[in-house]
Each structure stands twice: as C-alpha cells, then as structure tokens.
C-alpha cells in the first residue's frame, strides 16, 4: 500500500490546529483544534470529513502538547485514521521562522531542531511552540518523516537590496537583522493559484498578494519568486493590522522610553497587542468597524481610512518594484470577505490599471474569482488561501522523492 496521507500540525503556544489530508486528491479526511492547552478548561474539537461524520468535542484539562497530540491521535483512531496507519506518509509542521538557513521544506533531524531552536530570539512567541509540536510528534511516531515547512522560506528569494535594512552591516549580521517576511505558505499558494486563475504559468505572471487577516502582509511576486514583502525581522512591520501597528518611525520607541518612561516590555505589548485597528478605534474585527463606519462613527472611519491608506501605499510601491503587474490578489479573512476593503484599496488607482466591478466584488464565494471589469489591464482577484494544503503539498512532494 502506498502511503498518501499527510497530517499537518500547526502548534501554537497554547493550541494545536491539525488537518489530515489524502494527497491523491488533496481531500481532507479530518480537521481539528486543541485550545487552551495547560488550562483546566482545555477544549478539543474534532471533525471527521469522511462518511458524513459529526463533529465531536471534549473538554477538561490537557496538560501539555504531548497530551494534546495523544488526544488528537485518539480522535483520529476513532475514525480509523490513526497515527499508526500505514497510509500516513509524513507529518508536516508549520514553523514560523527559518531565518536564512531554511529556504525549502526540510525533513527534521537533530541538526534541524537545533537550528530552529537557535532562531528563537527572532521568533520568541512562535518557534518554541513549533519545536514542542515537532518533538512530541517525533516521540509518537519516531519512524515517520517529520517535515518542517517555514513561513519565511518563500521570501528567501528576495534580493539583498530588498532584504537588508540600512544599518551597519556588521551589527546586522551579528544579530541576524534583516527582512525575513512571514505568511510565506499563504503567499506561495495564492500567487500560484492566481496564475492558474489567469490560465498562465506562475513563471510568466507578476502578482501583488495582499494577505489581510488579523495579521496582514503584502508581497511582490515576480514570476513565482518573492522579490519584496512588507513584514520584516518580525511580523510587526508593514501594513496596519488587527492589533499591530505596522510601519512606525523607530524614534517613537525611544520617545516612549524617555518621555513616557515605558519599559521595553510595555512598548512591545503596545505595538503588538494594543495598536493597529484595536488601538485606533477599539475594534479589530473589520465587520464591526464597517458597521460603525456605516453608522457614522468618526473614530471607526479614521481607523478604516488609515488602514486603506497604508494598503494603497504598498500596492503602489509594489507596482514600482515589479514594473509590470498582471494581478493583485486579495486573500485571508479580511481580503476574502470584506468587499468594502477591496473596493477602497484600489479606488483611485485606475492610472495603474486597477479597478473592481461592483457586482463581481459583492459576490461571496469560497472559489477563486476575478472581480475586475472585463478587459482590465491588471486583474484583481479574490483567492481563498489554503496554508494547510500548501504545507501538505510541500511535505508530500519532499517525502515522495
């Protein structure tokens, strides 16, 4: 029997998201989430997707990631999809930060684990949890290939002129300071899917990808290769996000330290958790912000306008970086569902060949689709992202070799 299944794990600090896929047709066999790991009210929700299975939940204390993955294994086994199945080819793990070391999906060994651990200082919130998930999965199935798929890998094709900051080179190199970029699996999937939507090969298409969720990032993709992206050393740089400030004069930090007498941790919390849309208007849900705008709320309107202004700046900048743009693709929660955001983002950019058709833009669908008028010079698309499928595809392609 040929093993064709891939289990995708996304291990957070207190959660594990998972999907089991069959790579013969990229079909999902089961999906689930374990949340509040380490708390008394932990929760596991598991949904089998074969034979019309109903979702199941269990609540109660789940002490750690090892207990969480064992619980996941039990739920899968109850559906005949256990981790001991000979049809399971590999486990693919989302790893947020791969630095410059990892430019491709990589089979995990002790050396790879050590390098991911070495990168913890530049991803202190994410890499430790990713490591825990990998180590636990290795302990459960030591005979099975474990593959790390890195958020940063897609962006390692950026030229040095885009990746480097204009600071002292020796200092930058000593502390690994450069633009790494994130959401790479999403940008890879969406740029390729956009080319497919246009009926063209990825290497023939230049795409601006706008991944707009609670976290948000933009990328300029030239012929299938990323040449620039908005996030930097960390996911804080770039677009206005749900709770993150995005681009900021670095001197604001010094000002808050000297004049506001704020500590480094306080400023970190301010910029990552109390800024962006929630800092501007008290809401980070775009649906609620638009409701408030429609009711005449000036604070919500200002937040929305700042969000759109930053987005337009990046669209214009990446038009300049690419020279020729074939498509702009909106994706992720806001990009896929907020028609007013898409309309406002390209309004006034007709000189760049960008426009949306109001009727097409209003359509809600889970399918990739064009929302630009017929004959538009630049296609505007909505392309639902599928990071789990991208991780599974990269994992299976690697182990199938």
Tab-separated table of C-alpha atoms in Angstrom:
chain	number	residue	atom	x	y	z
A	1	UNK	CA	0.000	0.000	0.000
A	2	UNK	CA	1.362	3.419	-0.971
A	3	UNK	CA	1.214	5.931	1.861
A	4	UNK	CA	-0.583	9.054	0.612
A	5	UNK	CA	-1.808	10.766	3.766
A	6	UNK	CA	-0.196	13.788	5.418
A	7	UNK	CA	-1.037	15.112	8.866
A	8	UNK	CA	-0.481	18.876	9.092
A	9	UNK	CA	0.219	20.302	12.554
A	10	UNK	CA	0.286	23.986	13.484
A	11	UNK	CA	1.425	24.144	17.093
A	12	UNK	CA	0.908	27.422	18.926
A	13	UNK	CA	1.898	28.338	22.453
A	14	UNK	CA	-1.386	27.003	23.868
A	15	UNK	CA	-3.065	25.375	20.876
A	16	UNK	CA	-2.667	22.784	18.135
A	17	UNK	CA	-4.526	23.056	14.819
A	18	UNK	CA	-4.458	19.965	12.636
A	19	UNK	CA	-5.701	18.575	9.347
A	20	UNK	CA	-5.335	15.117	7.828
A	21	UNK	CA	-5.237	15.131	4.020
A	22	UNK	CA	-5.101	12.436	1.349
A	23	UNK	CA	-2.701	13.692	-1.314
A	24	UNK	CA	-4.206	11.537	-4.060
A	25	UNK	CA	-6.903	14.176	-4.453
A	26	UNK	CA	-5.866	16.753	-1.790
A	27	UNK	CA	-9.050	15.830	0.068
A	28	UNK	CA	-9.401	16.457	3.783
A	29	UNK	CA	-10.147	13.443	5.952
A	30	UNK	CA	-10.339	15.246	9.306
A	31	UNK	CA	-9.750	18.672	10.843
A	32	UNK	CA	-9.491	19.802	14.415
A	33	UNK	CA	-8.280	22.205	17.068
A	34	UNK	CA	-6.969	21.801	20.592
A	35	UNK	CA	-7.030	25.059	22.521
A	36	UNK	CA	-6.237	26.359	25.998
A	37	UNK	CA	-3.551	23.697	26.486
A	38	UNK	CA	-2.270	23.755	30.057
A	39	UNK	CA	-5.530	25.104	31.478
A	40	UNK	CA	-8.314	23.400	33.379
A	41	UNK	CA	-10.834	24.180	30.633
A	42	UNK	CA	-8.902	22.821	27.651
A	43	UNK	CA	-11.018	22.005	24.597
A	44	UNK	CA	-10.575	19.667	21.637
A	45	UNK	CA	-12.896	19.925	18.662
A	46	UNK	CA	-12.507	17.180	16.064
A	47	UNK	CA	-14.422	16.901	12.797
A	48	UNK	CA	-14.145	13.789	10.602
A	49	UNK	CA	-14.880	14.621	6.977
A	50	UNK	CA	-15.494	11.106	5.678
A	51	UNK	CA	-18.849	9.317	5.630
A	52	UNK	CA	-20.677	12.363	6.982
A	53	UNK	CA	-19.124	12.139	10.430
A	54	UNK	CA	-20.324	14.607	13.060
A	55	UNK	CA	-18.041	16.964	14.964
A	56	UNK	CA	-17.009	15.858	18.440
A	57	UNK	CA	-15.784	17.902	21.407
A	58	UNK	CA	-14.057	17.049	24.618
A	59	UNK	CA	-13.331	19.471	27.434
A	60	UNK	CA	-11.215	19.222	30.539
A	61	UNK	CA	-7.556	19.653	31.426
A	62	UNK	CA	-4.978	18.865	28.720
A	63	UNK	CA	-1.674	19.372	30.488
A	64	UNK	CA	0.741	19.927	27.615
A	65	UNK	CA	1.379	19.452	23.897
A	66	UNK	CA	2.246	15.783	24.385
A	67	UNK	CA	-1.154	15.181	25.973
A	68	UNK	CA	-2.789	17.269	23.239
A	69	UNK	CA	-1.265	15.241	20.401
A	70	UNK	CA	-2.121	11.986	22.148
A	71	UNK	CA	-5.717	13.182	22.358
A	72	UNK	CA	-5.644	14.084	18.662
A	73	UNK	CA	-4.279	10.608	17.869
A	74	UNK	CA	-7.143	9.031	19.841
A	75	UNK	CA	-9.755	11.047	17.937
A	76	UNK	CA	-8.216	10.131	14.593
A	77	UNK	CA	-8.029	6.465	15.605
A	78	UNK	CA	-11.723	6.502	16.494
A	79	UNK	CA	-12.397	7.305	12.834
A	80	UNK	CA	-9.992	4.657	11.531
A	81	UNK	CA	-7.430	7.343	10.704
A	82	UNK	CA	-4.919	6.695	13.487
A	83	UNK	CA	-1.272	7.784	13.514
A	84	UNK	CA	-0.293	4.124	13.284
A	85	UNK	CA	-1.931	3.818	9.862
A	86	UNK	CA	0.401	2.536	7.110
A	87	UNK	CA	-1.260	5.094	4.829
A	88	UNK	CA	0.282	8.002	6.765
A	89	UNK	CA	3.287	9.191	4.755
A	90	UNK	CA	4.521	12.069	6.896
A	91	UNK	CA	3.661	14.784	9.380
A	92	UNK	CA	4.107	18.345	8.141
A	93	UNK	CA	4.758	21.086	10.676
A	94	UNK	CA	4.295	24.816	10.280
A	95	UNK	CA	7.415	26.583	11.574
A	96	UNK	CA	7.221	30.358	11.640
A	97	UNK	CA	10.883	31.360	11.437
A	98	UNK	CA	13.543	29.580	9.413
A	99	UNK	CA	15.934	32.516	9.101
A	100	UNK	CA	18.329	32.284	6.187
A	101	UNK	CA	19.079	28.656	6.931
A	102	UNK	CA	15.917	27.091	5.535
A	103	UNK	CA	14.775	28.018	2.040
A	104	UNK	CA	12.805	24.818	1.366
A	105	UNK	CA	10.695	22.325	3.324
A	106	UNK	CA	13.099	20.194	5.334
A	107	UNK	CA	12.993	16.725	6.869
A	108	UNK	CA	13.587	17.197	10.581
A	109	UNK	CA	16.607	15.706	12.306
A	110	UNK	CA	18.528	16.749	15.410
A	111	UNK	CA	20.577	19.308	13.466
A	112	UNK	CA	17.434	20.933	12.046
A	113	UNK	CA	15.870	21.067	15.512
A	114	UNK	CA	18.976	22.737	16.894
A	115	UNK	CA	18.881	25.412	14.180
A	116	UNK	CA	15.165	26.124	14.739
A	117	UNK	CA	15.970	26.480	18.432
A	118	UNK	CA	18.852	28.847	17.642
A	119	UNK	CA	16.335	31.114	15.884
A	120	UNK	CA	14.119	31.502	18.969
A	121	UNK	CA	15.457	35.024	19.744
A	122	UNK	CA	13.943	36.320	16.473
A	123	UNK	CA	10.678	34.369	16.933
A	124	UNK	CA	10.222	34.038	20.703
A	125	UNK	CA	6.441	33.589	20.551
A	126	UNK	CA	6.285	31.035	17.746
A	127	UNK	CA	9.380	28.863	17.326
A	128	UNK	CA	9.284	27.362	20.864
A	129	UNK	CA	5.712	26.154	20.315
A	130	UNK	CA	6.574	24.847	16.841
A	131	UNK	CA	9.512	22.936	18.338
A	132	UNK	CA	7.319	21.412	21.025
A	133	UNK	CA	4.907	20.120	18.390
A	134	UNK	CA	7.711	18.581	16.334
A	135	UNK	CA	9.375	16.895	19.313
A	136	UNK	CA	6.083	15.479	20.549
A	137	UNK	CA	5.168	14.132	17.102
A	138	UNK	CA	8.634	12.586	16.725
A	139	UNK	CA	8.181	10.810	20.059
A	140	UNK	CA	4.802	9.451	18.981
A	141	UNK	CA	5.989	8.297	15.545
A	142	UNK	CA	9.818	8.181	15.533
A	143	UNK	CA	9.767	6.094	12.336
A	144	UNK	CA	7.773	8.660	10.330
A	145	UNK	CA	9.278	11.580	8.372
A	146	UNK	CA	8.605	14.886	10.125
A	147	UNK	CA	8.823	17.824	7.726
A	148	UNK	CA	9.224	21.468	8.719
A	149	UNK	CA	7.623	23.985	6.336
A	150	UNK	CA	8.772	27.511	7.098
A	151	UNK	CA	6.705	30.718	6.915
A	152	UNK	CA	9.848	32.594	5.924
A	153	UNK	CA	11.062	30.235	3.179
A	154	UNK	CA	9.076	31.734	0.283
A	155	UNK	CA	10.626	35.126	0.969
A	156	UNK	CA	14.252	33.962	0.889
A	157	UNK	CA	14.344	34.730	-2.854
A	158	UNK	CA	14.282	38.466	-2.102
A	159	UNK	CA	17.378	40.285	-3.399
A	160	UNK	CA	19.701	41.779	-0.800
A	161	UNK	CA	18.528	45.238	-1.817
A	162	UNK	CA	15.059	44.346	-0.510
A	163	UNK	CA	16.048	42.121	2.398
A	164	UNK	CA	18.674	44.305	4.075
A	165	UNK	CA	17.985	47.257	6.328
A	166	UNK	CA	20.195	50.327	6.001
A	167	UNK	CA	22.068	49.818	9.258
A	168	UNK	CA	25.688	48.932	9.982
A	169	UNK	CA	26.380	45.663	8.155
A	170	UNK	CA	28.487	44.085	10.910
A	171	UNK	CA	25.813	44.791	13.516
A	172	UNK	CA	23.064	43.475	11.250
A	173	UNK	CA	24.974	40.275	10.537
A	174	UNK	CA	25.951	39.729	14.170
A	175	UNK	CA	22.308	39.826	15.297
A	176	UNK	CA	20.720	38.379	12.116
A	177	UNK	CA	18.786	41.605	11.470
A	178	UNK	CA	17.147	41.641	8.045
A	179	UNK	CA	13.716	41.393	6.439
A	180	UNK	CA	12.549	37.781	6.608
A	181	UNK	CA	8.834	38.112	5.870
A	182	UNK	CA	6.028	35.844	7.053
A	183	UNK	CA	2.794	34.223	5.839
A	184	UNK	CA	5.043	32.618	3.220
A	185	UNK	CA	2.951	29.485	2.697
A	186	UNK	CA	-0.078	31.689	2.003
A	187	UNK	CA	1.801	33.961	-0.399
A	188	UNK	CA	3.212	30.934	-2.224
A	189	UNK	CA	-0.174	29.249	-2.558
A	190	UNK	CA	-2.097	32.376	-3.560
A	191	UNK	CA	0.442	33.612	-6.114
A	192	UNK	CA	0.429	30.208	-7.804
A	193	UNK	CA	-3.378	29.922	-7.635
A	194	UNK	CA	-3.719	33.405	-9.131
A	195	UNK	CA	-1.608	32.411	-12.110
A	196	UNK	CA	-3.787	29.319	-12.526
A	197	UNK	CA	-6.898	31.521	-12.386
A	198	UNK	CA	-5.450	33.591	-15.239
A	199	UNK	CA	-4.659	30.427	-17.207
A	200	UNK	CA	-0.937	31.153	-17.168
A	201	UNK	CA	2.197	29.586	-15.741
A	202	UNK	CA	3.431	31.085	-12.428
A	203	UNK	CA	6.789	31.941	-14.001
A	204	UNK	CA	5.001	34.173	-16.526
A	205	UNK	CA	2.951	36.173	-14.004
A	206	UNK	CA	3.750	39.095	-11.677
A	207	UNK	CA	1.380	39.247	-8.715
A	208	UNK	CA	0.880	41.504	-5.713
A	209	UNK	CA	-0.528	39.302	-2.941
A	210	UNK	CA	-2.424	41.009	-0.103
A	211	UNK	CA	-2.844	38.624	2.844
A	212	UNK	CA	-5.298	40.548	5.004
A	213	UNK	CA	-6.301	38.891	8.245
A	214	UNK	CA	-5.806	39.945	11.860
A	215	UNK	CA	-2.174	39.760	10.834
A	216	UNK	CA	-1.609	41.280	7.401
A	217	UNK	CA	1.193	41.301	4.858
A	218	UNK	CA	1.823	42.155	1.226
A	219	UNK	CA	4.260	40.614	-1.219
A	220	UNK	CA	5.565	41.360	-4.683
A	221	UNK	CA	5.918	38.092	-6.594
A	222	UNK	CA	7.798	38.163	-9.886
A	223	UNK	CA	7.496	35.017	-11.979
A	224	UNK	CA	6.743	32.853	-8.958
A	225	UNK	CA	9.541	34.292	-6.802
A	226	UNK	CA	9.098	36.776	-3.978
A	227	UNK	CA	11.093	39.954	-4.570
A	228	UNK	CA	9.725	42.047	-1.697
A	229	UNK	CA	7.404	41.707	1.295
A	230	UNK	CA	6.028	44.020	3.946
A	231	UNK	CA	6.816	42.146	7.165
A	232	UNK	CA	10.394	42.319	8.346
A	233	UNK	CA	12.582	40.891	11.090
A	234	UNK	CA	9.308	40.163	12.889
A	235	UNK	CA	5.629	40.230	11.851
A	236	UNK	CA	5.287	43.764	13.294
A	237	UNK	CA	6.446	45.711	10.234
A	238	UNK	CA	4.310	46.726	7.275
A	239	UNK	CA	0.534	47.026	6.947
A	240	UNK	CA	-1.866	48.197	9.646
A	241	UNK	CA	-3.129	45.018	11.337
A	242	UNK	CA	-5.716	43.989	13.888
A	243	UNK	CA	-3.538	44.705	16.906
A	244	UNK	CA	-0.115	45.523	15.376
A	245	UNK	CA	0.993	48.994	14.357
A	246	UNK	CA	2.837	48.064	11.176
A	247	UNK	CA	5.328	50.660	9.884
A	248	UNK	CA	6.489	53.103	12.546
A	249	UNK	CA	9.259	55.659	12.978
A	250	UNK	CA	11.752	53.783	15.236
A	251	UNK	CA	12.250	57.001	17.216
A	252	UNK	CA	8.705	56.578	18.586
A	253	UNK	CA	10.127	53.770	20.721
A	254	UNK	CA	12.920	55.977	22.094
A	255	UNK	CA	10.389	58.742	22.755
A	256	UNK	CA	8.134	56.398	24.721
A	257	UNK	CA	11.117	55.179	26.751
A	258	UNK	CA	12.472	58.645	27.550
A	259	UNK	CA	9.361	60.758	27.819
A	260	UNK	CA	6.712	58.141	28.574
A	261	UNK	CA	9.068	56.181	30.855
A	262	UNK	CA	7.731	52.952	29.374
A	263	UNK	CA	9.713	49.719	29.638
A	264	UNK	CA	10.765	47.601	26.667
A	265	UNK	CA	8.103	45.018	27.517
A	266	UNK	CA	5.401	47.691	27.797
A	267	UNK	CA	6.298	49.090	24.379
A	268	UNK	CA	6.413	45.583	22.903
A	269	UNK	CA	2.900	44.943	24.219
A	270	UNK	CA	1.684	48.331	22.979
A	271	UNK	CA	2.918	47.848	19.414
A	272	UNK	CA	1.987	44.174	19.049
A	273	UNK	CA	-1.236	43.881	21.042
A	274	UNK	CA	-2.710	47.345	21.601
A	275	UNK	CA	-2.081	49.084	18.280
A	276	UNK	CA	-3.361	48.731	14.724
A	277	UNK	CA	-7.136	48.810	14.379
A	278	UNK	CA	-7.818	47.999	18.018
A	279	UNK	CA	-5.592	50.859	19.124
A	280	UNK	CA	-7.195	53.278	16.692
A	281	UNK	CA	-10.854	52.522	17.364
A	282	UNK	CA	-11.162	49.771	19.981
A	283	UNK	CA	-12.162	47.052	17.486
A	284	UNK	CA	-10.032	44.692	15.417
A	285	UNK	CA	-12.932	42.961	13.641
A	286	UNK	CA	-13.356	44.568	10.224
A	287	UNK	CA	-17.045	43.646	10.160
A	288	UNK	CA	-17.668	45.615	13.331
A	289	UNK	CA	-15.564	48.516	12.099
A	290	UNK	CA	-17.540	48.714	8.862
A	291	UNK	CA	-20.818	48.583	10.813
A	292	UNK	CA	-19.635	51.525	12.890
A	293	UNK	CA	-18.488	53.416	9.789
A	294	UNK	CA	-21.898	52.945	8.208
A	295	UNK	CA	-23.475	54.370	11.372
A	296	UNK	CA	-21.307	57.488	11.151
A	297	UNK	CA	-18.710	56.624	13.814
A	298	UNK	CA	-15.813	59.013	13.123
A	299	UNK	CA	-13.242	57.064	15.112
A	300	UNK	CA	-14.009	53.876	13.184
A	301	UNK	CA	-13.905	55.817	9.910
A	302	UNK	CA	-10.453	57.194	10.726
A	303	UNK	CA	-9.191	53.705	11.580
A	304	UNK	CA	-10.560	52.364	8.291
A	305	UNK	CA	-9.040	55.253	6.325
A	306	UNK	CA	-5.607	54.725	7.920
A	307	UNK	CA	-5.817	51.004	7.141
A	308	UNK	CA	-6.665	51.679	3.486
A	309	UNK	CA	-4.068	54.444	3.113
A	310	UNK	CA	-1.271	52.091	4.202
A	311	UNK	CA	-2.602	49.349	1.936
A	312	UNK	CA	-2.643	51.669	-1.089
A	313	UNK	CA	0.921	52.765	-0.389
A	314	UNK	CA	2.116	49.165	-0.566
A	315	UNK	CA	0.140	48.432	-3.728
A	316	UNK	CA	1.719	51.461	-5.387
A	317	UNK	CA	5.185	50.618	-4.102
A	318	UNK	CA	4.997	47.057	-5.373
A	319	UNK	CA	3.761	48.236	-8.758
A	320	UNK	CA	7.021	50.191	-8.883
A	321	UNK	CA	9.097	47.231	-7.663
A	322	UNK	CA	7.612	44.825	-10.219
A	323	UNK	CA	7.391	47.233	-13.148
A	324	UNK	CA	4.677	45.094	-14.740
A	325	UNK	CA	1.779	43.820	-12.652
A	326	UNK	CA	-0.545	41.155	-14.030
A	327	UNK	CA	-2.742	40.729	-10.970
A	328	UNK	CA	-3.480	41.904	-7.457
A	329	UNK	CA	-4.836	39.080	-5.282
A	330	UNK	CA	-6.745	39.573	-2.011
A	331	UNK	CA	-6.725	36.703	0.475
A	332	UNK	CA	-7.228	35.684	4.152
A	333	UNK	CA	-10.162	36.609	6.379
A	334	UNK	CA	-10.482	40.300	5.537
A	335	UNK	CA	-9.183	40.032	1.988
A	336	UNK	CA	-11.605	37.244	1.102
A	337	UNK	CA	-14.708	38.588	2.831
A	338	UNK	CA	-14.591	42.390	3.136
A	339	UNK	CA	-15.783	43.798	-0.195
A	340	UNK	CA	-15.530	47.431	1.065
A	341	UNK	CA	-11.822	46.921	1.818
A	342	UNK	CA	-11.137	45.613	-1.678
A	343	UNK	CA	-13.106	48.438	-3.291
A	344	UNK	CA	-11.429	51.144	-1.222
A	345	UNK	CA	-7.939	49.685	-1.675
A	346	UNK	CA	-7.970	50.126	-5.460
A	347	UNK	CA	-10.183	53.232	-5.663
A	348	UNK	CA	-8.266	55.994	-7.398
A	349	UNK	CA	-5.662	53.614	-8.797
A	350	UNK	CA	-7.175	53.478	-12.283
A	351	UNK	CA	-3.988	55.031	-13.625
A	352	UNK	CA	-2.194	51.851	-12.544
A	353	UNK	CA	-4.770	49.732	-14.387
A	354	UNK	CA	-6.633	48.748	-11.218
A	355	UNK	CA	-10.413	48.707	-10.784
A	356	UNK	CA	-13.129	46.467	-9.395
A	357	UNK	CA	-16.546	45.655	-10.796
A	358	UNK	CA	-19.101	46.441	-8.084
A	359	UNK	CA	-21.324	43.436	-8.791
A	360	UNK	CA	-18.452	40.970	-9.020
A	361	UNK	CA	-16.880	42.390	-5.876
A	362	UNK	CA	-20.119	41.905	-3.918
A	363	UNK	CA	-20.268	38.155	-4.661
A	364	UNK	CA	-19.364	35.908	-1.712
A	365	UNK	CA	-17.742	32.617	-2.651
A	366	UNK	CA	-15.078	30.180	-1.494
A	367	UNK	CA	-13.872	29.855	-5.079
A	368	UNK	CA	-11.029	31.870	-6.649
A	369	UNK	CA	-12.547	34.579	-8.806
A	370	UNK	CA	-11.848	37.785	-10.704
A	371	UNK	CA	-13.546	40.961	-9.506
A	372	UNK	CA	-12.044	43.365	-12.059
A	373	UNK	CA	-14.006	44.568	-15.098
A	374	UNK	CA	-13.672	42.606	-18.331
A	375	UNK	CA	-10.622	43.716	-20.273
A	376	UNK	CA	-8.936	45.359	-17.281
A	377	UNK	CA	-5.203	45.894	-17.736
A	378	UNK	CA	-4.490	44.398	-14.302
A	379	UNK	CA	-6.621	41.554	-12.970
A	380	UNK	CA	-7.970	41.985	-9.448
A	381	UNK	CA	-8.707	38.628	-7.836
A	382	UNK	CA	-10.040	37.104	-4.640
A	383	UNK	CA	-8.190	33.859	-3.955
A	384	UNK	CA	-9.012	31.978	-0.745
A	385	UNK	CA	-5.787	30.884	0.864
A	386	UNK	CA	-5.111	27.294	1.938
A	387	UNK	CA	-1.980	27.187	4.043
A	388	UNK	CA	-2.655	23.659	5.294
A	389	UNK	CA	-2.905	22.315	1.757
A	390	UNK	CA	0.300	24.154	0.850
A	391	UNK	CA	2.107	22.607	3.819
A	392	UNK	CA	0.753	19.154	2.946
A	393	UNK	CA	1.696	19.557	-0.722
A	394	UNK	CA	5.265	20.635	0.103
A	395	UNK	CA	5.595	17.867	2.696
A	396	UNK	CA	4.356	15.128	0.387
A	397	UNK	CA	6.467	16.322	-2.552
A	398	UNK	CA	9.558	16.107	-0.342
A	399	UNK	CA	8.938	12.656	1.132
A	400	UNK	CA	7.744	11.240	-2.182
A	401	UNK	CA	11.245	11.757	-3.539
